[in-house]
Amino acid sequence: MKRPAQITTILLLTALSLQLLACGDTENSGNETDTSTESSATETEKPFLDNLGEYDFNGQDFTMLIRENKVDTTAPEEETGDVVSDAIYNRNAKISERFNVNIVIETLPDDSNMWNSTLDGEVMAGSDVYDVVMPDYWWGCETRGLFLDLHDYDSIFEFDQPWWTAGWNDNAEIYGQLYSAVGSMSLDLIKNQNVMFFNKELVDSLNIGDIYEIVESGDWTLDKFNEFIAIGSSDINGDGELKLGDDQLGYACALQAGRAMLASAGMKIATRAEDGAWEYNFMNERFVDRYDEIYNLINNNKSVVYDTAQSLENVFKGGRLLFLGASIGSTDYLRDMEIDYGIIPMPKMDDSQEDYVTYNFGTYYMAILLTAADPEMSAVMLEALNAESYKNVVNVYYDTALKNKYSRDEESRKMIDLINSNCFFDFTFVNETSTDRIVMWFFDQIVNKQEGIMSLYEGRRAGFEQKLADLLETYKKNAEEN
């Protein structure tokens, strides 16, 4: 069994494939006999999307190590009446029965040191307790040489299928090695999308116009955004200042939505080189313009507040905020908002940018430890659980819970489709630990009010490029040795 070198997970542009599958329709399309519709559907309907076939694991335990706060979205203990939770529960029961396995859940707190030390200890001790582990992407667990190459099980995994997130997994592969994967089991791929919420009553009273139409026409740019937030601000208490909560402001955001502004303006750090490696060649006038635009928005616009100390959702509920930058998951906190709101993507840099870009602030991934007792079972279960999630969980969350339960108008539902279709992960974002957090460094400079980004970057260039070179070298060596 080969031991992987330091792992990197690379992400560029990902399109989240969330279209619902029509059960049985495609296989029936060529039938010419007009027999009973019910009988035909029963005969041709495929009960499982995957192509795994027959496996019987004789009642073995299949043990997943997950984060404590992901139990409800990974393995709820019982049905509760919540449509999403029950869909996940039924998924696990269905796959457990199909392969004759007993799904067991073990948890660890959200502590990166604890996760790394636990996984190190398992492999060093030769322990086969865990069949699959699911750490968060930015803890660096994947850099410790602990996981199997998933391509060793290509007869099981079908990474070209829609239940796997191609934007993540294609770019997590370097020199033919793939040690972690992301798929439809992770609802974070939807929840953690950063968007803009807008107060519909304020939009109407300010005669701003049809924002949905502006988005659909492609005219939702930073210039248009700045125009609206200037109109939407008002010194209500007359003290000569604009203060969050006391006055009416145009826009407020915290850390993740602030970072999302750079991504939505088209910022990309790493690009793939001709030899399949990655390189940094992003520093040019266009990049500087993006940086300066967001710098001025955050630091020099009195209609905008960057705040990490209070609940911006509560401020938005109070009706004195025209736009709020936050994740789609914030709909959970806005359910009882009395004022109508809408959801749209973050603005483009300008008209020359072809697509809106959605920034997702991360997810856990799935990996198989070197010491897993039965790697084939681990691979089969991951393939099956992700396929079943795509068929019967994602659609429930996406359509029933999110689009119907939380959003308040048909236009917002269309916007959510648009938002999810343009999700972006940068190579350096998913490799935070291995790339010295370069992608986060730029927004850090903005909130620390550091101007002159080109000269600032020159002071760090050598170090950033060396970290990238070290990262790629580990893959190259491993490919040569195996």
Coordinates of C-alpha atoms in Angstrom, one line a residue:
M1 CA 0.0 0.0 0.0
K2 CA 1.5 3.3 -1.0
R3 CA 1.8 6.1 1.4
P4 CA 0.7 9.5 0.1
A5 CA 2.9 12.6 0.3
Q6 CA 1.7 15.9 1.5
I7 CA -1.7 16.5 0.0
T8 CA -3.1 19.6 -1.6
T9 CA -6.6 20.3 -2.5
I10 CA -7.1 22.7 -5.4
L11 CA -10.2 24.5 -6.4
L12 CA -10.9 26.8 -9.2
L13 CA -14.3 27.4 -10.7
T14 CA -17.0 25.0 -9.6
A15 CA -20.5 24.8 -11.0
L16 CA -22.7 23.2 -8.3
S17 CA -24.8 20.5 -10.1
L18 CA -28.2 20.7 -8.4
Q19 CA -30.7 19.8 -11.1
L20 CA -33.2 17.2 -10.0
L21 CA -33.2 13.8 -11.7
A22 CA -36.5 12.6 -13.2
C23 CA -36.9 9.0 -12.0
G24 CA -37.5 6.5 -14.8
D25 CA -38.2 9.0 -17.6
T26 CA -35.0 8.5 -19.7
E27 CA -35.2 4.7 -19.8
N28 CA -38.8 4.8 -20.8
S29 CA -38.3 7.1 -23.7
G30 CA -37.6 4.4 -26.3
N31 CA -40.5 2.1 -25.4
E32 CA -43.1 1.7 -28.1
T33 CA -45.5 -0.7 -26.4
D34 CA -48.4 1.1 -24.8
T35 CA -48.7 -1.1 -21.6
S36 CA -49.7 0.1 -18.2
T37 CA -47.9 3.3 -17.3
E38 CA -47.5 2.2 -13.7
S39 CA -46.1 -1.2 -14.7
S40 CA -43.6 0.4 -17.2
A41 CA -42.4 2.9 -14.6
T42 CA -41.9 0.1 -12.0
E43 CA -39.9 -2.0 -14.5
T44 CA -37.6 0.8 -15.7
E45 CA -37.2 3.0 -12.6
K46 CA -33.6 2.7 -11.3
P47 CA -33.7 2.5 -7.4
F48 CA -30.1 3.8 -7.1
L49 CA -28.2 6.3 -9.2
D50 CA -24.8 4.7 -8.7
N51 CA -23.6 1.7 -10.7
L52 CA -22.2 -0.2 -7.8
G53 CA -24.0 -3.5 -8.2
E54 CA -24.1 -6.2 -5.5
Y55 CA -22.1 -5.9 -2.3
D56 CA -22.8 -7.6 1.1
F57 CA -20.5 -6.5 4.0
N58 CA -22.0 -9.0 6.4
G59 CA -23.2 -6.6 9.1
Q60 CA -19.8 -4.9 9.5
D61 CA -19.6 -1.5 11.3
F62 CA -19.0 1.4 8.9
T63 CA -17.5 4.1 11.2
M64 CA -17.4 7.7 10.1
L65 CA -15.4 10.3 12.1
I66 CA -17.2 13.6 11.7
R67 CA -17.3 17.0 13.4
E68 CA -19.7 17.4 16.4
N69 CA -21.7 20.1 14.7
K70 CA -22.3 18.1 11.6
V71 CA -24.2 15.2 13.2
D72 CA -27.6 16.6 12.3
T73 CA -26.6 17.0 8.6
T74 CA -24.7 13.7 8.4
A75 CA -26.4 11.1 10.7
P76 CA -29.4 12.1 12.7
E77 CA -30.4 9.5 15.3
E78 CA -34.1 9.4 14.4
E79 CA -36.8 10.9 12.3
T80 CA -38.1 14.2 13.7
G81 CA -40.5 15.5 11.1
D82 CA -38.0 18.0 9.7
V83 CA -38.0 17.2 6.0
V84 CA -34.2 17.6 5.5
S85 CA -33.2 15.7 8.6
D86 CA -35.6 12.9 7.8
A87 CA -34.2 12.7 4.2
I88 CA -30.7 12.3 5.6
Y89 CA -31.9 9.7 8.2
N90 CA -33.7 7.7 5.4
R91 CA -30.7 7.9 3.1
N92 CA -28.5 6.3 5.8
A93 CA -31.0 3.6 6.5
K94 CA -31.5 2.8 2.9
I95 CA -27.8 2.5 2.2
S96 CA -27.2 0.6 5.4
E97 CA -29.8 -2.0 4.5
R98 CA -28.7 -2.2 0.9
F99 CA -25.1 -3.2 1.8
N100 CA -25.7 -4.9 5.1
V101 CA -23.6 -2.5 7.2
N102 CA -24.1 -0.8 10.5
I103 CA -23.4 2.9 10.2
V104 CA -21.6 4.2 13.3
I105 CA -20.8 7.8 14.0
E106 CA -17.9 9.1 16.1
T107 CA -17.3 12.8 16.6
L108 CA -14.6 15.3 17.5
P109 CA -15.0 18.9 18.4
D110 CA -14.1 21.6 15.8
D111 CA -10.5 21.7 17.0
S112 CA -7.9 21.4 14.3
N113 CA -5.1 20.3 16.7
M114 CA -7.3 17.6 18.1
W115 CA -8.2 16.3 14.6
N116 CA -4.6 16.3 13.4
S117 CA -3.3 14.6 16.5
T118 CA -6.1 12.0 16.4
L119 CA -5.6 11.1 12.8
D120 CA -1.8 11.0 13.3
G121 CA -2.3 8.7 16.3
E122 CA -4.6 6.3 14.4
V123 CA -2.2 5.8 11.5
M124 CA 0.9 5.5 13.7
A125 CA -0.8 2.9 15.9
G126 CA -2.1 1.0 12.9
S127 CA -5.7 1.5 14.2
D128 CA -8.5 0.5 11.9
V129 CA -11.3 2.1 13.9
Y130 CA -12.3 4.7 11.3
D131 CA -13.5 3.8 7.8
V132 CA -14.0 7.4 6.6
V133 CA -13.0 10.7 8.1
M134 CA -14.5 14.1 7.4
P135 CA -12.4 17.0 8.6
D136 CA -12.8 20.6 7.6
Y137 CA -10.8 21.6 4.6
W138 CA -8.6 24.3 6.3
W139 CA -7.3 22.3 9.2
G140 CA -4.5 20.8 7.1
C141 CA -5.2 17.2 7.9
E142 CA -4.8 16.3 4.2
T143 CA -1.1 17.5 4.3
R144 CA 0.1 14.8 6.8
G145 CA 0.3 11.7 4.5
L146 CA -2.5 9.9 6.2
F147 CA -5.0 9.1 3.4
L148 CA -5.3 6.6 0.6
D149 CA -5.3 7.6 -3.0
L150 CA -8.9 7.4 -4.0
H151 CA -7.8 6.6 -7.6
D152 CA -6.8 3.2 -6.4
Y153 CA -10.5 2.5 -6.3
D154 CA -11.5 3.9 -9.6
S155 CA -13.5 0.8 -10.3
I156 CA -15.9 2.0 -7.5
F157 CA -15.7 5.8 -7.6
E158 CA -17.3 7.6 -10.6
F159 CA -16.1 11.2 -10.1
D160 CA -17.6 12.3 -13.3
Q161 CA -21.1 11.8 -11.9
P162 CA -23.1 14.8 -10.6
W163 CA -23.1 13.6 -7.0
W164 CA -19.4 14.5 -6.9
T165 CA -18.3 18.1 -6.9
A166 CA -16.2 18.2 -10.0
G167 CA -14.8 21.7 -9.3
W168 CA -13.3 20.5 -6.1
N169 CA -12.2 17.0 -7.0
D170 CA -10.8 17.7 -10.4
N171 CA -8.5 20.4 -8.9
A172 CA -7.7 18.4 -5.8
E173 CA -5.9 16.0 -8.2
I174 CA -2.2 16.7 -8.8
Y175 CA 0.1 14.5 -10.8
G176 CA -2.7 11.8 -10.9
Q177 CA -3.2 11.6 -7.1
L178 CA -6.5 12.3 -5.3
Y179 CA -6.6 11.9 -1.5
S180 CA -9.8 13.8 -0.6
A181 CA -13.1 14.4 -2.3
V182 CA -16.3 16.5 -1.9
G183 CA -19.7 15.4 -2.9
S184 CA -23.5 15.8 -2.3
M185 CA -23.3 14.6 1.3
S186 CA -22.1 18.1 2.2
L187 CA -24.9 20.6 2.4
D188 CA -22.3 23.3 3.2
L189 CA -21.9 23.6 -0.6
I190 CA -25.2 25.4 -0.5
K191 CA -25.4 26.9 2.9
N192 CA -22.0 28.6 2.8
Q193 CA -22.6 30.5 -0.5
N194 CA -22.2 34.2 0.1
V195 CA -25.0 36.4 -1.3
M196 CA -26.7 39.8 -0.9
F197 CA -29.9 40.2 0.9
F198 CA -31.9 43.4 0.2
N199 CA -34.7 45.1 2.0
K200 CA -37.6 45.1 -0.5
E201 CA -39.6 47.8 1.3
L202 CA -36.6 50.2 1.2
V203 CA -36.0 49.4 -2.5
D204 CA -39.6 50.3 -3.3
S205 CA -39.6 53.5 -1.2
L206 CA -36.4 54.7 -2.7
N207 CA -37.6 54.0 -6.2
I208 CA -34.5 52.1 -7.0
G209 CA -36.2 49.9 -9.6
D210 CA -36.4 46.2 -10.3
I211 CA -33.1 44.7 -8.8
Y212 CA -33.9 41.3 -10.1
E213 CA -34.1 42.6 -13.7
I214 CA -30.8 44.5 -13.2
V215 CA -29.2 41.2 -12.2
E216 CA -30.7 39.2 -15.0
S217 CA -29.6 41.8 -17.6
G218 CA -26.0 41.5 -16.4
D219 CA -25.9 45.1 -15.1
W220 CA -25.4 44.3 -11.5
T221 CA -21.9 45.8 -11.1
L222 CA -19.9 47.6 -8.3
D223 CA -20.8 50.9 -9.9
K224 CA -24.5 50.1 -9.8
F225 CA -24.1 48.8 -6.2
N226 CA -22.3 52.0 -5.1
E227 CA -25.1 54.1 -6.7
F228 CA -27.8 52.3 -4.7
I229 CA -26.0 52.3 -1.3
A230 CA -25.5 56.1 -1.6
I231 CA -29.2 56.5 -2.2
G232 CA -30.1 54.1 0.6
S233 CA -28.2 55.8 3.4
S234 CA -29.7 58.4 5.7
D235 CA -28.6 60.1 8.9
I236 CA -31.9 59.4 10.8
N237 CA -30.9 60.8 14.2
G238 CA -29.3 63.9 12.7
D239 CA -26.0 63.7 14.5
G240 CA -23.9 64.1 11.4
E241 CA -22.7 60.6 11.3
L242 CA -23.9 57.3 9.9
K243 CA -23.9 54.6 12.5
L244 CA -25.0 51.0 12.2
G245 CA -28.4 50.5 14.0
D246 CA -29.0 54.2 14.6
D247 CA -29.2 55.3 11.0
Q248 CA -30.1 53.9 7.7
L249 CA -27.1 52.4 5.9
G250 CA -26.5 51.1 2.5
Y251 CA -24.5 48.0 3.1
A252 CA -23.0 45.9 6.0
C253 CA -20.9 42.8 6.0
A254 CA -18.6 40.7 8.1
L255 CA -15.5 38.7 7.3
Q256 CA -16.7 36.0 4.9
A257 CA -19.0 38.3 2.9
G258 CA -16.1 40.9 2.8
R259 CA -13.8 38.3 1.3
A260 CA -16.6 37.4 -1.1
M261 CA -16.5 40.9 -2.5
L262 CA -13.0 40.2 -3.9
A263 CA -14.0 36.9 -5.4
S264 CA -17.2 38.3 -6.9
A265 CA -15.1 40.9 -8.6
G266 CA -13.2 38.1 -10.4
M267 CA -10.1 37.8 -8.2
K268 CA -8.3 34.6 -9.0
I269 CA -4.9 33.8 -7.5
A270 CA -3.7 30.6 -9.0
T271 CA -3.9 29.3 -12.6
R272 CA -3.0 25.9 -14.0
A273 CA 0.3 25.8 -15.8
E274 CA 1.0 23.8 -19.0
D275 CA 2.6 20.9 -17.1
G276 CA -0.4 20.5 -14.9
A277 CA 1.1 22.3 -12.0
W278 CA -0.1 25.7 -10.6
E279 CA 1.4 29.2 -10.8
Y280 CA 1.0 32.8 -9.6
N281 CA 0.8 35.3 -12.4
F282 CA -2.2 37.4 -11.2
M283 CA -0.6 40.7 -10.2
N284 CA -1.5 43.1 -12.9
E285 CA -3.4 46.4 -13.3
R286 CA -6.8 44.6 -13.4
F287 CA -6.0 42.8 -10.1
V288 CA -5.0 46.1 -8.5
D289 CA -8.2 47.8 -9.8
R290 CA -10.2 45.0 -8.1
Y291 CA -8.3 45.4 -4.8
D292 CA -8.7 49.2 -4.9
E293 CA -12.4 49.0 -5.6
I294 CA -13.1 46.8 -2.6
Y295 CA -10.6 48.7 -0.4
N296 CA -12.6 51.9 -1.1
L297 CA -15.9 50.2 -0.5
I298 CA -14.9 48.9 2.9
N299 CA -12.8 51.8 4.1
N300 CA -13.8 55.0 2.4
N301 CA -17.6 54.7 1.9
K302 CA -19.6 56.1 4.8
S303 CA -22.6 54.2 3.6
V304 CA -20.9 50.9 4.3
V305 CA -20.0 49.2 7.6
Y306 CA -17.7 46.3 8.0
D307 CA -18.5 44.7 11.4
T308 CA -17.5 41.4 13.0
A309 CA -18.7 42.2 16.5
Q310 CA -22.5 42.0 16.2
S311 CA -25.3 40.2 14.5
L312 CA -25.8 41.9 11.2
E313 CA -28.8 39.7 10.6
N314 CA -30.5 41.4 13.5
V315 CA -29.7 44.8 12.2
F316 CA -31.1 43.9 8.8
K317 CA -34.3 42.6 10.5
G318 CA -34.7 46.0 12.0
G319 CA -35.2 47.6 8.6
R320 CA -32.3 50.1 8.6
L321 CA -30.1 48.3 6.2
L322 CA -30.6 48.3 2.5
F323 CA -28.2 45.5 1.6
L324 CA -26.7 42.7 3.8
G325 CA -23.8 40.6 2.7
A326 CA -24.1 37.1 4.3
S327 CA -24.3 33.4 3.5
I328 CA -27.4 31.6 2.3
G329 CA -27.4 29.9 5.6
S330 CA -28.4 33.2 7.2
T331 CA -31.9 32.5 5.9
D332 CA -32.2 30.4 9.1
Y333 CA -32.0 33.7 11.1
L334 CA -34.3 35.7 8.9
R335 CA -37.3 33.4 9.0
D336 CA -39.2 35.6 11.4
M337 CA -38.2 38.9 9.6
E338 CA -41.5 40.9 9.1
I339 CA -40.1 43.0 6.3
D340 CA -39.9 41.3 2.9
Y341 CA -36.4 40.7 1.6
G342 CA -34.9 39.4 -1.6
I343 CA -31.7 37.4 -2.4
I344 CA -29.3 38.2 -5.2
P345 CA -25.7 37.4 -6.1
M346 CA -22.9 39.8 -5.2
P347 CA -22.1 42.4 -7.9
K348 CA -19.6 41.9 -10.7
M349 CA -16.5 44.2 -11.1
D350 CA -17.9 45.8 -14.3
D351 CA -19.6 45.0 -17.5
S352 CA -16.6 43.3 -19.0
Q353 CA -16.9 40.5 -16.4
E354 CA -19.0 37.8 -18.1
D355 CA -20.5 36.0 -15.1
Y356 CA -21.5 36.6 -11.5
V357 CA -19.2 34.7 -9.2
T358 CA -20.3 33.2 -5.9
Y359 CA -17.8 32.7 -3.0
N360 CA -18.3 29.7 -0.8
F361 CA -16.5 29.8 2.5
G362 CA -15.7 26.1 2.7
T363 CA -16.8 22.6 3.5
Y364 CA -15.6 19.3 5.0
Y365 CA -14.2 16.7 2.7
M366 CA -14.2 12.9 2.8
A367 CA -11.1 10.7 3.0
I368 CA -10.1 7.1 3.8
L369 CA -7.3 6.6 6.3
L370 CA -4.3 4.4 5.4
T371 CA -5.3 2.1 8.1
A372 CA -9.0 1.6 7.2
A373 CA -10.0 -2.0 7.9
D374 CA -11.8 -2.5 4.6
P375 CA -11.0 0.3 2.1
E376 CA -13.2 -1.2 -0.5
M377 CA -16.2 -1.0 1.8
S378 CA -15.2 2.7 2.6
A379 CA -15.2 3.5 -1.1
V380 CA -18.5 1.7 -1.8
M381 CA -20.2 3.5 1.0
L382 CA -18.9 6.9 0.0
E383 CA -20.0 6.4 -3.6
A384 CA -23.4 5.2 -2.5
L385 CA -24.1 7.8 0.2
N386 CA -23.1 10.7 -2.1
A387 CA -25.3 9.4 -5.0
E388 CA -28.2 8.9 -2.7
S389 CA -27.7 12.4 -1.3
Y390 CA -27.8 13.8 -4.7
K391 CA -31.1 11.9 -5.5
N392 CA -33.0 12.3 -2.3
V393 CA -31.4 14.8 0.1
V394 CA -30.0 17.8 -1.9
N395 CA -33.2 18.2 -3.8
V396 CA -35.2 18.2 -0.5
Y397 CA -32.9 20.9 1.1
Y398 CA -32.6 22.9 -2.0
D399 CA -36.2 22.9 -3.2
T400 CA -38.4 22.2 -0.2
A401 CA -36.4 23.8 2.7
L402 CA -34.4 26.6 1.0
K403 CA -36.3 27.7 -2.1
N404 CA -39.8 27.2 -0.7
K405 CA -39.6 27.6 3.0
Y406 CA -37.1 30.3 3.5
S407 CA -37.1 32.6 0.4
R408 CA -40.1 34.7 -0.1
D409 CA -40.6 35.2 -3.8
E410 CA -40.2 33.3 -7.1
E411 CA -37.5 35.7 -8.2
S412 CA -35.3 34.9 -5.2
R413 CA -35.7 31.2 -6.0
K414 CA -34.3 31.9 -9.5
M415 CA -31.5 33.9 -8.0
I416 CA -30.5 31.0 -5.8
D417 CA -30.2 28.8 -8.9
L418 CA -28.0 31.4 -10.5
I419 CA -25.9 31.8 -7.3
N420 CA -25.3 28.1 -7.0
S421 CA -24.4 27.7 -10.6
N422 CA -21.4 30.0 -10.4
C423 CA -19.7 28.9 -7.2
F424 CA -15.9 29.6 -7.1
F425 CA -13.1 28.0 -5.1
D426 CA -9.6 29.2 -5.7
F427 CA -6.7 26.7 -5.5
T428 CA -5.2 28.8 -2.7
F429 CA -8.4 29.0 -0.8
V430 CA -8.7 25.2 -0.3
N431 CA -5.0 25.0 0.4
E432 CA -4.8 27.7 3.1
T433 CA -2.3 25.9 5.2
S434 CA 0.0 24.9 2.4
T435 CA -0.1 28.3 0.6
D436 CA 0.5 30.5 3.6
R437 CA -3.1 31.7 3.4
I438 CA -2.3 33.9 0.4
V439 CA -6.0 34.2 -0.7
M440 CA -7.0 35.5 2.7
W441 CA -4.0 37.8 3.0
F442 CA -5.4 40.2 0.4
F443 CA -8.6 40.9 2.3
D444 CA -6.6 41.1 5.6
Q445 CA -4.7 44.0 4.0
I446 CA -8.0 45.8 3.2
V447 CA -9.4 45.6 6.7
N448 CA -6.0 46.7 8.1
K449 CA -6.2 49.7 5.7
Q450 CA -3.1 48.8 3.7
E451 CA -2.9 50.6 0.4
G452 CA -0.5 50.0 -2.5
I453 CA -1.2 46.3 -2.9
M454 CA 1.3 45.8 -5.6
S455 CA 4.3 46.8 -3.4
L456 CA 2.9 45.0 -0.4
Y457 CA 2.7 41.8 -2.5
E458 CA 6.2 42.2 -3.7
G459 CA 7.4 42.1 -0.1
R460 CA 5.7 38.7 0.3
R461 CA 6.1 37.3 -3.2
A462 CA 9.2 35.1 -2.7
G463 CA 7.7 33.5 0.4
F464 CA 4.3 32.8 -1.2
E465 CA 5.9 31.3 -4.3
Q466 CA 8.2 29.2 -2.2
K467 CA 5.3 27.7 -0.3
L468 CA 3.6 26.9 -3.6
A469 CA 6.7 25.3 -5.0
D470 CA 7.1 23.2 -1.8
L471 CA 3.5 22.1 -2.1
L472 CA 3.8 21.0 -5.7
E473 CA 7.1 19.2 -5.1
T474 CA 5.4 16.8 -2.6
Y475 CA 3.0 15.6 -5.3
K476 CA 5.7 15.4 -7.9
K477 CA 7.9 13.2 -5.7
N478 CA 5.1 11.0 -4.7
A479 CA 4.1 10.5 -8.4
E480 CA 7.7 9.5 -9.2
E481 CA 8.0 7.1 -6.3
N482 CA 4.7 5.3 -7.1

